[in-house]
XYZ file of C-alpha atoms in Angstrom:
568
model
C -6.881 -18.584 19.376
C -8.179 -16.301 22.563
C -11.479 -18.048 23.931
C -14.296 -15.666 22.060
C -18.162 -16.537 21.736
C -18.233 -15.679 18.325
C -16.218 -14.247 15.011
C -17.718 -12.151 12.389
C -17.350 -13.685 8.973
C -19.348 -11.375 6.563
C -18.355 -8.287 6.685
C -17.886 -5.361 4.097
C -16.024 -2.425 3.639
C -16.000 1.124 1.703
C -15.043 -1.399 -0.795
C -18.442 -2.607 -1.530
C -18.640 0.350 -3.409
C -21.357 2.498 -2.262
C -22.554 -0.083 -0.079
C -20.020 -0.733 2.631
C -19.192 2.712 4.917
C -15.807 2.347 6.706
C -12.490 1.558 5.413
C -10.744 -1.690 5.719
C -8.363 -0.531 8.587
C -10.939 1.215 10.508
C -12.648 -2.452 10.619
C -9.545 -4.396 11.571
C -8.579 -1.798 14.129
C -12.426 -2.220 15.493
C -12.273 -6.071 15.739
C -8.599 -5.664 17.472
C -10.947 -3.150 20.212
C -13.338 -5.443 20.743
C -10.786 -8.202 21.198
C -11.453 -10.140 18.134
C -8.540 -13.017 17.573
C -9.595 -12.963 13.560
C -12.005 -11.744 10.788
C -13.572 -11.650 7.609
C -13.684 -9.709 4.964
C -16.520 -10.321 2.405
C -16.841 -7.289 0.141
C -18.743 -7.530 -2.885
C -18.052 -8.996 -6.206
C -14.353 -8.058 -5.053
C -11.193 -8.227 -3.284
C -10.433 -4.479 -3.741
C -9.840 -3.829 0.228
C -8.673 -7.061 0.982
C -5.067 -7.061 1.188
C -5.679 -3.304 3.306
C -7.508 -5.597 5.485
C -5.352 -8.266 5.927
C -1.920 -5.707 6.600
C -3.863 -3.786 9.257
C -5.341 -6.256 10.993
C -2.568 -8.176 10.859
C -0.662 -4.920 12.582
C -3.096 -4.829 15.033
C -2.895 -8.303 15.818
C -5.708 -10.329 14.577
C -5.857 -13.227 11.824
C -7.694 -12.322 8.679
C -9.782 -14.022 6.504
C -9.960 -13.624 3.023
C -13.547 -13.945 1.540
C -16.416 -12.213 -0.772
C -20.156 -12.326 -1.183
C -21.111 -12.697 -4.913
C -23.790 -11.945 -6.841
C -25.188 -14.522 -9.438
C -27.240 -14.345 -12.396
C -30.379 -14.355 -10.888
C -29.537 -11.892 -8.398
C -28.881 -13.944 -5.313
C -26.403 -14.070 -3.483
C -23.199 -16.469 -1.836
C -20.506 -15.657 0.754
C -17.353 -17.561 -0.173
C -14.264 -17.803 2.475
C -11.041 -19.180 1.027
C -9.429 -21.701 2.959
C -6.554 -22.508 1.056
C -4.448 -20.999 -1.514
C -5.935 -22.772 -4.136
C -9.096 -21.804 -2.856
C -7.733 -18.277 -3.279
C -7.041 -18.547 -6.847
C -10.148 -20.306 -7.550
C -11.791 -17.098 -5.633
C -9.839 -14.884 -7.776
C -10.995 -16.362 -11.078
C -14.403 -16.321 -10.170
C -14.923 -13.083 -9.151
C -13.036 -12.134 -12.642
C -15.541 -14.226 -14.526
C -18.400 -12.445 -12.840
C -17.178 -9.387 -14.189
C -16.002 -10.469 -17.888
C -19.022 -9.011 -19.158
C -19.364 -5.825 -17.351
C -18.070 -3.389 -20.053
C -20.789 -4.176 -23.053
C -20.365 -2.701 -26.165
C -20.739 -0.283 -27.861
C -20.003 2.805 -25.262
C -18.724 0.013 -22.866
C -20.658 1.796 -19.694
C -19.958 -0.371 -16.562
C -22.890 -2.646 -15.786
C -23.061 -5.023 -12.185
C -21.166 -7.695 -11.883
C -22.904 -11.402 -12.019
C -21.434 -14.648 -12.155
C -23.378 -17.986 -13.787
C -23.226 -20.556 -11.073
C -22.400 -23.223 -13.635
C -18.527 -21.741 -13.056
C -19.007 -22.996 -9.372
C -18.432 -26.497 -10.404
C -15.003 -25.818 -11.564
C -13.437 -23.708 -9.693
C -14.678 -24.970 -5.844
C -11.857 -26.366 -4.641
C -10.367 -24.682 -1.387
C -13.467 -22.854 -0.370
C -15.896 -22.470 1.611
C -19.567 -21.451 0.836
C -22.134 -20.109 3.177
C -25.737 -19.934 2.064
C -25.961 -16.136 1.588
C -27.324 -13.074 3.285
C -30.624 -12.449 4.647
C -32.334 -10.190 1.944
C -30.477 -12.114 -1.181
C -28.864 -15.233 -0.130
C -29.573 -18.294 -2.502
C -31.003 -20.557 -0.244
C -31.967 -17.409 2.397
C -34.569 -15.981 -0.059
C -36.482 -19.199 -1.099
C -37.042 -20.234 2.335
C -38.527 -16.318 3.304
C -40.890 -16.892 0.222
C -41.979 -20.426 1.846
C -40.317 -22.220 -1.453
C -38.708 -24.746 0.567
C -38.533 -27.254 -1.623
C -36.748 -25.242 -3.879
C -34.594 -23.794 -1.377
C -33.689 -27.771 -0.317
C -32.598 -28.375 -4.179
C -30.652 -25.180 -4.312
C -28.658 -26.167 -1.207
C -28.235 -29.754 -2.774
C -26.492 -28.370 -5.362
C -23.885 -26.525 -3.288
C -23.560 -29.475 -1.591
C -22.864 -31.221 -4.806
C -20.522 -28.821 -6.158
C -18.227 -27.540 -2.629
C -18.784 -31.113 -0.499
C -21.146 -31.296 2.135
C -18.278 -30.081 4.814
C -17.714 -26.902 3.122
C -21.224 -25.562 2.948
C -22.896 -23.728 5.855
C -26.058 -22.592 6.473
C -25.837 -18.750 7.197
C -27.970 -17.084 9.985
C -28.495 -13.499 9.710
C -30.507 -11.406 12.222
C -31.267 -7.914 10.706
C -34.101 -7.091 13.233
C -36.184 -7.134 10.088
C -40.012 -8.328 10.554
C -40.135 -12.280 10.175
C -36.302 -12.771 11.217
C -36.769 -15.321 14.030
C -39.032 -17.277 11.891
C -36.877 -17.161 8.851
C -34.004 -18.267 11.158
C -35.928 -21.264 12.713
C -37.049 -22.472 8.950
C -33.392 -21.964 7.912
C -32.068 -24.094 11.065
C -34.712 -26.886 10.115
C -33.877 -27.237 6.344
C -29.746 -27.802 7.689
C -30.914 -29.830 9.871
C -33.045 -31.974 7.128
C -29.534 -32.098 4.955
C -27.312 -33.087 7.451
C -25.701 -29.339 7.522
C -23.803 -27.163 10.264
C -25.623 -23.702 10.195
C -23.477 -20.070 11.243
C -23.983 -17.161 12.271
C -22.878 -13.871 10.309
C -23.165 -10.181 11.331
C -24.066 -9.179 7.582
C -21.885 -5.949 9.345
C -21.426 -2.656 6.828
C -20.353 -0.511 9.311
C -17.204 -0.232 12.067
C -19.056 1.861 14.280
C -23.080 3.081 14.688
C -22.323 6.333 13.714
C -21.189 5.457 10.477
C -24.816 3.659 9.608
C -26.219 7.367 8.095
C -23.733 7.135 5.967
C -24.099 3.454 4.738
C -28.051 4.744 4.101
C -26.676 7.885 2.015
C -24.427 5.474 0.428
C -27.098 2.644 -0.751
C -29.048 5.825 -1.681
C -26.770 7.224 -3.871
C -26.123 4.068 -5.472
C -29.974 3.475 -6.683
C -30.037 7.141 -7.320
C -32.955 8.032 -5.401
C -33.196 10.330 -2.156
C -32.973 8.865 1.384
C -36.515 9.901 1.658
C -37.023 7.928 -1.422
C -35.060 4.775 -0.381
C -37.000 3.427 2.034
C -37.326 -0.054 -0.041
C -33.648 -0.384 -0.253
C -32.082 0.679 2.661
C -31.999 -1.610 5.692
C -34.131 0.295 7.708
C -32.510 -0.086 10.828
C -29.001 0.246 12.233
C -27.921 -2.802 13.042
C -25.820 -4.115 10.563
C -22.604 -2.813 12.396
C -19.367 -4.544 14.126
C -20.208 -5.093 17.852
C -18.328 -7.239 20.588
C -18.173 -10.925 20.394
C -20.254 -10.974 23.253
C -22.647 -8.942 21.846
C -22.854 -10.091 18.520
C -23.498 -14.010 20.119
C -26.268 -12.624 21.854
C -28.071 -11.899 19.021
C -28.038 -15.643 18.310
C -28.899 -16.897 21.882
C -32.129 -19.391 20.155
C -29.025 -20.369 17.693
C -25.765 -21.605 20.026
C -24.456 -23.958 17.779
C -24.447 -21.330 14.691
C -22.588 -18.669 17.397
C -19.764 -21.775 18.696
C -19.449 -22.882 14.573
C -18.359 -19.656 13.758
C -15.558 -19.903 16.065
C -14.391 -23.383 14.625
C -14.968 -22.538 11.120
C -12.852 -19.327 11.328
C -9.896 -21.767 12.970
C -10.151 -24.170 9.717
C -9.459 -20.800 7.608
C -5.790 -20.727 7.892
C -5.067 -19.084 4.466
C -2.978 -15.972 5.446
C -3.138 -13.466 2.017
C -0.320 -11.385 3.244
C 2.180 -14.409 3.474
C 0.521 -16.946 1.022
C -0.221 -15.107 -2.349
C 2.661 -16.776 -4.319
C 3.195 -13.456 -7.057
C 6.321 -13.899 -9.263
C 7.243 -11.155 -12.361
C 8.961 -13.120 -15.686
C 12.725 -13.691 -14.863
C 13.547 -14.680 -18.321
C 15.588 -17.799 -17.207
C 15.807 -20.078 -19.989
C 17.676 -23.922 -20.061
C 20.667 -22.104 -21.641
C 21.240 -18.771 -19.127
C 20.258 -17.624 -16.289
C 18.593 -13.962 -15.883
C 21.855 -12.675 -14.409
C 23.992 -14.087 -17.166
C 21.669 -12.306 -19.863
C 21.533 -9.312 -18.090
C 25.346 -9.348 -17.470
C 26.063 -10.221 -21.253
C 23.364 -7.586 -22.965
C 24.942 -4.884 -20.282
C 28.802 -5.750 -21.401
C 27.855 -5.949 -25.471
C 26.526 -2.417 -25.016
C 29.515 -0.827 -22.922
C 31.901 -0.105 -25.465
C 29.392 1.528 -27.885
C 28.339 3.769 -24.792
C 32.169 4.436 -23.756
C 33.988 4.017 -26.839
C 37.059 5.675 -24.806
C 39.192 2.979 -22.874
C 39.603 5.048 -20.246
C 36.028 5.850 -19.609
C 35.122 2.852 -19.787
C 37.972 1.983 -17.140
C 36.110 3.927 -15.007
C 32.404 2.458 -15.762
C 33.112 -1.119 -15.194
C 33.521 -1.315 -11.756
C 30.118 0.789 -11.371
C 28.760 -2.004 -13.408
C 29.915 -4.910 -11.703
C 28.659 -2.775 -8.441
C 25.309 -2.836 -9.825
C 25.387 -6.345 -11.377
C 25.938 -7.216 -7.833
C 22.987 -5.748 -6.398
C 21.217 -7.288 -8.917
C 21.839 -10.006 -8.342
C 21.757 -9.479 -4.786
C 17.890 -8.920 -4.159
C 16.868 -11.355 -7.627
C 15.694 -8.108 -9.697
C 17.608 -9.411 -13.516
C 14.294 -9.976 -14.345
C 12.431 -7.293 -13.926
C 15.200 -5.007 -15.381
C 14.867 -7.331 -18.077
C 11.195 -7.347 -18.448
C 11.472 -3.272 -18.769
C 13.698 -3.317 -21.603
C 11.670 -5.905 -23.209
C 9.040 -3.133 -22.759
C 11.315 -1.137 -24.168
C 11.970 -2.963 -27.353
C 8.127 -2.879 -27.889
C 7.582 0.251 -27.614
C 10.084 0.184 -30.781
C 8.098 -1.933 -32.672
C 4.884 -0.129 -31.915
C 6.724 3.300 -32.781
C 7.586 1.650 -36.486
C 4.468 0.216 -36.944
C 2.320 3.417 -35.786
C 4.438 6.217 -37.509
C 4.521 6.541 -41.402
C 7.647 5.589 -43.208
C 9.857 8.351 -44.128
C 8.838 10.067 -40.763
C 11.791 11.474 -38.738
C 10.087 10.451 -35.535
C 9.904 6.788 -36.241
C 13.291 5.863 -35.749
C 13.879 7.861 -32.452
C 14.030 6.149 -29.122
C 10.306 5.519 -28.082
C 10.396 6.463 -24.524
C 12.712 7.559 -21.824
C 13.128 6.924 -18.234
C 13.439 9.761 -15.810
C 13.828 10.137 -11.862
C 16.143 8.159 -9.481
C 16.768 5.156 -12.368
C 19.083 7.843 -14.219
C 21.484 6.952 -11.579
C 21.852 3.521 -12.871
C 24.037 2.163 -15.652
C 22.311 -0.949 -16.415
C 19.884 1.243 -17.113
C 21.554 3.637 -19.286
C 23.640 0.450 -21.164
C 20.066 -1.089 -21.478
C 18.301 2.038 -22.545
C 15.931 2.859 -20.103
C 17.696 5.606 -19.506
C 19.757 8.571 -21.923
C 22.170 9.933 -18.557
C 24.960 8.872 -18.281
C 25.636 8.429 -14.819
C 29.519 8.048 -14.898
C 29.984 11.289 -16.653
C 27.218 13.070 -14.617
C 28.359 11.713 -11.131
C 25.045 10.397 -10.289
C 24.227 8.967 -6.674
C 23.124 5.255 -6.951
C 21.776 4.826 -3.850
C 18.692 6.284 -4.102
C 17.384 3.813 -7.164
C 19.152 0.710 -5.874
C 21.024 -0.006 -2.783
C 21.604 -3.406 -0.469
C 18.966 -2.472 2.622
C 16.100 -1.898 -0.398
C 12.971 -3.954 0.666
C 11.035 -3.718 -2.620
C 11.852 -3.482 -6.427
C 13.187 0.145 -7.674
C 10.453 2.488 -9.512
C 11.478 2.706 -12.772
C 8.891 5.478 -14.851
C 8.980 5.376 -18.634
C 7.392 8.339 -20.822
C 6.251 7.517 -24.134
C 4.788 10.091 -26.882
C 0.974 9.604 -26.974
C 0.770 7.484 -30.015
C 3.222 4.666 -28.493
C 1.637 4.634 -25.541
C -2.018 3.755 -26.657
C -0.744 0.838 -28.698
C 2.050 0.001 -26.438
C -0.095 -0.993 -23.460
C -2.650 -3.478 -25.990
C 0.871 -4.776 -27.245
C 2.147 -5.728 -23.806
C -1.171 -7.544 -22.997
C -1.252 -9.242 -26.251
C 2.761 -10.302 -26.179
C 1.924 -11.969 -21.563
C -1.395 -12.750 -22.098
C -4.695 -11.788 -20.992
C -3.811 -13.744 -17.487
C -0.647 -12.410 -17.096
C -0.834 -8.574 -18.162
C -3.136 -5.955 -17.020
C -3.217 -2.411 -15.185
C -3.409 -1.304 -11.576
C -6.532 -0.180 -10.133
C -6.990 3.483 -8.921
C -9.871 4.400 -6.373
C -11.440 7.981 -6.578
C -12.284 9.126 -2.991
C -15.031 10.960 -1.562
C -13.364 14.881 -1.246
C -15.057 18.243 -0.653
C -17.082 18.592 -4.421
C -17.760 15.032 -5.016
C -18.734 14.748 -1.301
C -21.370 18.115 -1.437
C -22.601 17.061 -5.221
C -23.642 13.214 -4.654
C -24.894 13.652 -0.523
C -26.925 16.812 -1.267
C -28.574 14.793 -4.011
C -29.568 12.572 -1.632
C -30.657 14.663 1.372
C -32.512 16.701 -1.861
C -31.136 20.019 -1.056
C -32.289 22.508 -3.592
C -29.815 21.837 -6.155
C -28.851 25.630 -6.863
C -27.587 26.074 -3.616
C -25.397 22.692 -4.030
C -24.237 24.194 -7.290
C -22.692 27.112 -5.145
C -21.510 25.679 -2.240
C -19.554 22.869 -4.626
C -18.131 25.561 -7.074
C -16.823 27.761 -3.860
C -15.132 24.839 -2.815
C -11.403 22.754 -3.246
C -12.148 20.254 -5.447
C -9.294 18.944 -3.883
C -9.756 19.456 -0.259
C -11.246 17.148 2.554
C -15.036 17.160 2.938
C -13.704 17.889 6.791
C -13.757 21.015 6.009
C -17.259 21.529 4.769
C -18.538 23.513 7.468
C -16.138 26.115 6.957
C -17.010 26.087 3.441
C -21.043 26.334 4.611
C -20.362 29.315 6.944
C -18.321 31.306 3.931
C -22.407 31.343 2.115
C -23.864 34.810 2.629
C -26.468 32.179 4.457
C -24.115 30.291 6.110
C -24.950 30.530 9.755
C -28.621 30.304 8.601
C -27.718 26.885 7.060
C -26.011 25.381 9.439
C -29.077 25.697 11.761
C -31.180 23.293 9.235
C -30.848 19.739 10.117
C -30.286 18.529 6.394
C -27.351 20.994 5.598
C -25.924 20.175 9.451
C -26.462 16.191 8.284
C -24.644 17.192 5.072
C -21.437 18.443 7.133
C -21.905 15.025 9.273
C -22.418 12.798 6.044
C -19.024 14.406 4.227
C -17.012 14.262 7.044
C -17.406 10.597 8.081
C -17.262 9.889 3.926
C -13.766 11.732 3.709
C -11.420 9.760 1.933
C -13.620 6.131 1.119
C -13.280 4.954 -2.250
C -16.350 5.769 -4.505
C -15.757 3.310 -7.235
C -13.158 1.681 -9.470
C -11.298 3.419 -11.979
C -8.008 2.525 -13.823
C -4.804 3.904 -12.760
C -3.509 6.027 -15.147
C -0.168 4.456 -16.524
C 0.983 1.853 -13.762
C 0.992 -1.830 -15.631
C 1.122 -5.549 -13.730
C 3.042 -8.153 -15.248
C 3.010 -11.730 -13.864
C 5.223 -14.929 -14.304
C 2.006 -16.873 -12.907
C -1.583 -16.220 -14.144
C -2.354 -12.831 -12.218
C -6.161 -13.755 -12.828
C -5.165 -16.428 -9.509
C -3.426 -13.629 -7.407
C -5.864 -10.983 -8.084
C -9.113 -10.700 -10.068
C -9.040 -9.037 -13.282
C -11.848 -6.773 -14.622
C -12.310 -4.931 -17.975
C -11.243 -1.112 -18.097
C -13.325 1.336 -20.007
C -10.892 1.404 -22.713
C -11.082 -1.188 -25.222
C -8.778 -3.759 -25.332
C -7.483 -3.225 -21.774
C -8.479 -4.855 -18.002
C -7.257 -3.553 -14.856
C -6.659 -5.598 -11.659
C -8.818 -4.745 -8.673
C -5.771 -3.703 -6.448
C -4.062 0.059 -6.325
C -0.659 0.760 -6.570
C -0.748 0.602 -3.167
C -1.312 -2.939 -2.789
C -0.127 -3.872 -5.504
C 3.416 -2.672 -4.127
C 2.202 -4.752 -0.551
C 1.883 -7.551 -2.593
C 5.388 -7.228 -4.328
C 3.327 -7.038 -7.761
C 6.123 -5.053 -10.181
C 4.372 -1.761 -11.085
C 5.704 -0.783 -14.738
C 4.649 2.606 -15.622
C 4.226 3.518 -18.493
C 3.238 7.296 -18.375
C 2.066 9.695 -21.459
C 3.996 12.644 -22.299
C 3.169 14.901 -24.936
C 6.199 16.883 -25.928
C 8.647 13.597 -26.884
């Protein structure tokens, strides 16, 4: 590791939702700047940016670190760092287990996260814990209220449950009134339990310009004004990446806590891009391998597709083609978990339709795009083409240079769907089954609705301005939208409609919150809830991981969609 002063190891991104204001790769790329050999990621309650993170600053040459802050119970907080994978999965569950009751009945509205610290004790292994932040951090807070016997038990207990070499003492310096004192009573109480203290950046930003932003954000999320959110916001601009050299600085009455953060980030070896482990059912049994069963169900079903010898002459060597290819990148199983799909969308279709209906012995769902060009999938029927007879290209679904699985998209009438999804988690498991995460993003109506709240524009004129606009363009382009107003130019002289065109612009594209993807379905061989935490949805009876279908493709998760379509 290049000789640095210091290493930031709390960090968030857009990913603490309305908290954290730049994206993952605008962080990594940052660090790389400022010559940073690795970093943390510690978003809230959630590993929703963390594999972004750990790609691009992989790309641009730096080590990640894997890591959250959570909030418990009582509304304090811990930063967490996995070391090792099993610290990883042990991360993974936790955060899910904070968020197990987030969805309460009976209009299941999403509530904050919180997780009981009696869940600590079993799943520590492999981590590291840090003491917390400097407005909320377990032991942080007791020691600013001069509780410090309390604040000495509630560090004995971490101690207890992580081992006295995996719990730090974390300095923060927010440039708040009473810092330096809080940091020297901190120091003293690690020093009283035999403890190595660290120093953190607590950074929410990639750049100073983006701290407005991170105010409009916090403001937005306590629904109040920025006028109004004085009490909330940070109240400076400090808590933003800066140079190693810099950011040590800040710490110069603390050099051991600047020096340990270079020697703890060098224990934290766990790499998430390499080390995750993900594996989708293969079907294997004692008896027959995948590509056996795959092989056999695709031969029983050839001669009922081509009856005619000669046709079927002229299929067979397609299918041995394709059986090779199979076999080839290890996919039998995940063609084989689709038609098990398949077969249950059958069984929902008879149990949802009433007898005697037409409709409830048709084929439940049908596969469209590039997988027509397969034969496994039309003997296995994921597909009604017949690519021998059509002449259809192969190459496109499934070739030898592929580096990921083929996209395979089933449609299923509305009524299959609904039950088919609760039938595939029932049939894996609650740790095995669940749905990929989508991420709505700040554009031009979302962006001019929730920051005009918050700079209190009058609300008529943010009526206007958002109607007039593409709901579906970039909030870059807000000041062209400002200047089409019959009072445009006007406008754009006022300082609160000019900070609205700064505000949308720098939020352009940052996720706002978590939503559920709308058809695209994980299914895992090992418990998913230890590769990636699982959360409830706002439909009943389903959970969604905290990854996109863009990460979950980085990870090599197989995405089975199963999409509604109204007119089969």
């Amino acid at each position: 590791m290049p000789l640095v002063p210091y290493i930031e190891l709390h960090a968030h991104s857009a990913f603490s939702f309305l908290d954290g204001a730049s994206a993952p790769e605008e962080l990594a790329e940052q660090a790389a700047a400022f010559g940073y050999p690795a970093m943390a990621l510690t978003d809230h309650d959630g590993l929703s940016g963390s594999l972004a993170f750990a790609h691009a600053a992989k790309e641009a040459g730096i080590r990640p670190i894997t890591g959250a802050e959570l909030t418990l119970t009582d509304g304090s907080h811990l930063t967490l760092l996995v070391e090792t994978d099993v610290g990883y999965a042990n991360l993974c569950r936790l955060i899910t287990l904070a968020h197990a009751a987030t969805r309460p009945p009976p209009d299941r509205r999403a509530t904050a996260p919180a997780l009981d610290p009696a869940h600590l004790t079993t799943h520590a292994q492999g981590l590291v814990c840090l003491t917390g932040c400097a407005r909320h951090g377990m032991v942080t807070r007791l020691v600013a209220a001069d509780r410090t016997r309390e604040a000495e038990a509630a560090a004995r207990r971490l101690i207890g449950i992580f081992g006295p070499g995996n719990v730090y003492v974390e300095l923060q310096r927010p440039r708040t009134r009473g810092d330096r004192s809080l940091l020297r009573n901190l120091a003293r109480l690690a020093e009283v339990l035999g403890l190595r203290t660290v120093a953190t950046g607590d950074v929410h930003a990639h750049h100073p310009r983006r701290a407005f932003l991170q105010d409009a954000f916090v403001a937005i999320r306590h629904h109040l004004t920025l006028d109004g959110s004085d009490g909330e916001r940070r109240g400076n601009r400090d808590a933003v990446l800066r140079p190693p050299a810099d950011a040590a600085a800040r710490f110069a009455d603390h050099p051991a806590a600047v020096a340990e953060t270079v020697h703890l980030a060098e224990r934290l070896q766990f790499d998430l891009t390499r080390d995750l482990g993900y594996a989708y059912p293969d079907f294997t049994t004692d008896e027959e391998s995948a590509d056996a069963a795959l092989s056999r169900i695709c031969h029983y079903h050839l001669g009922a597709r081509y009856p005619n010898a000669e046709r079927r002459r002229e299929a067979l060597p397609r299918l041995q083609e394709e059986l090779g290819l199979i076999a080839h990148h290890g996919l039998a199983g995940f063609f084989l978990l689709h038609r098990e799909v398949l077969e249950m969308a059958g069984e929902v279709a008879y149990r949802c339709r009433p007898a005697g209906s037409a409709r409830r012995t048709l084929p439940p769902g049908r596969g469209r795009g590039s997988s027509v060009g397969s034969i496994v999938c039309y003997l296995i029927g994921l597909s009604h083409i017949d690519p021998v007879r059509n002449k259809l290209f192969l190459g496109r679904f499934l070739n030898r240079d592929m580096a990921s699985a083929p996209d395979i998209d089933l449609d299923f009438p509305r009524d299959i769907r609904k039950g088919l999804i609760a039938e595939i988690i029932l049939r894996y498991g609650t740790d095995h089954a669940a749905m990929a995460a989508a991420f709505p993003t700040f554009r031009t109506r979302m962006a001019i609705r929730e920051l005009g709240k918050v700079l209190a524009l009058p609300p008529a004129d943010i009526e206007r301005l958002s109607r007039q606009a593409d709901g579906w363009s970039s909030p870059t382009a807000l000041e062209e939208e400002l200047l089409r107003l019959p009072d445009g130019e006007q406008k754009m002289r006022s300082p609160r409609w000019r900070a609205l065109a700064f505000l949308a612009r720098e939020a352009a594209g940052l996720p706002r919150h978590l939503s559920q993807h709308s058809g695209g379905m994980i299914v895992s061989a090992r418990p998913l809830v230890e590769l990636v935490p699982i959360v409830p949805a706002a439909f009943e009876g389903r959970q969604m991981v905290q990854w996109d279908k863009d990460s979950c493709a980085d990870a090599g998760f197989v995405k089975i969609d199963l999409l509604g379509l109204g007119m089969l």
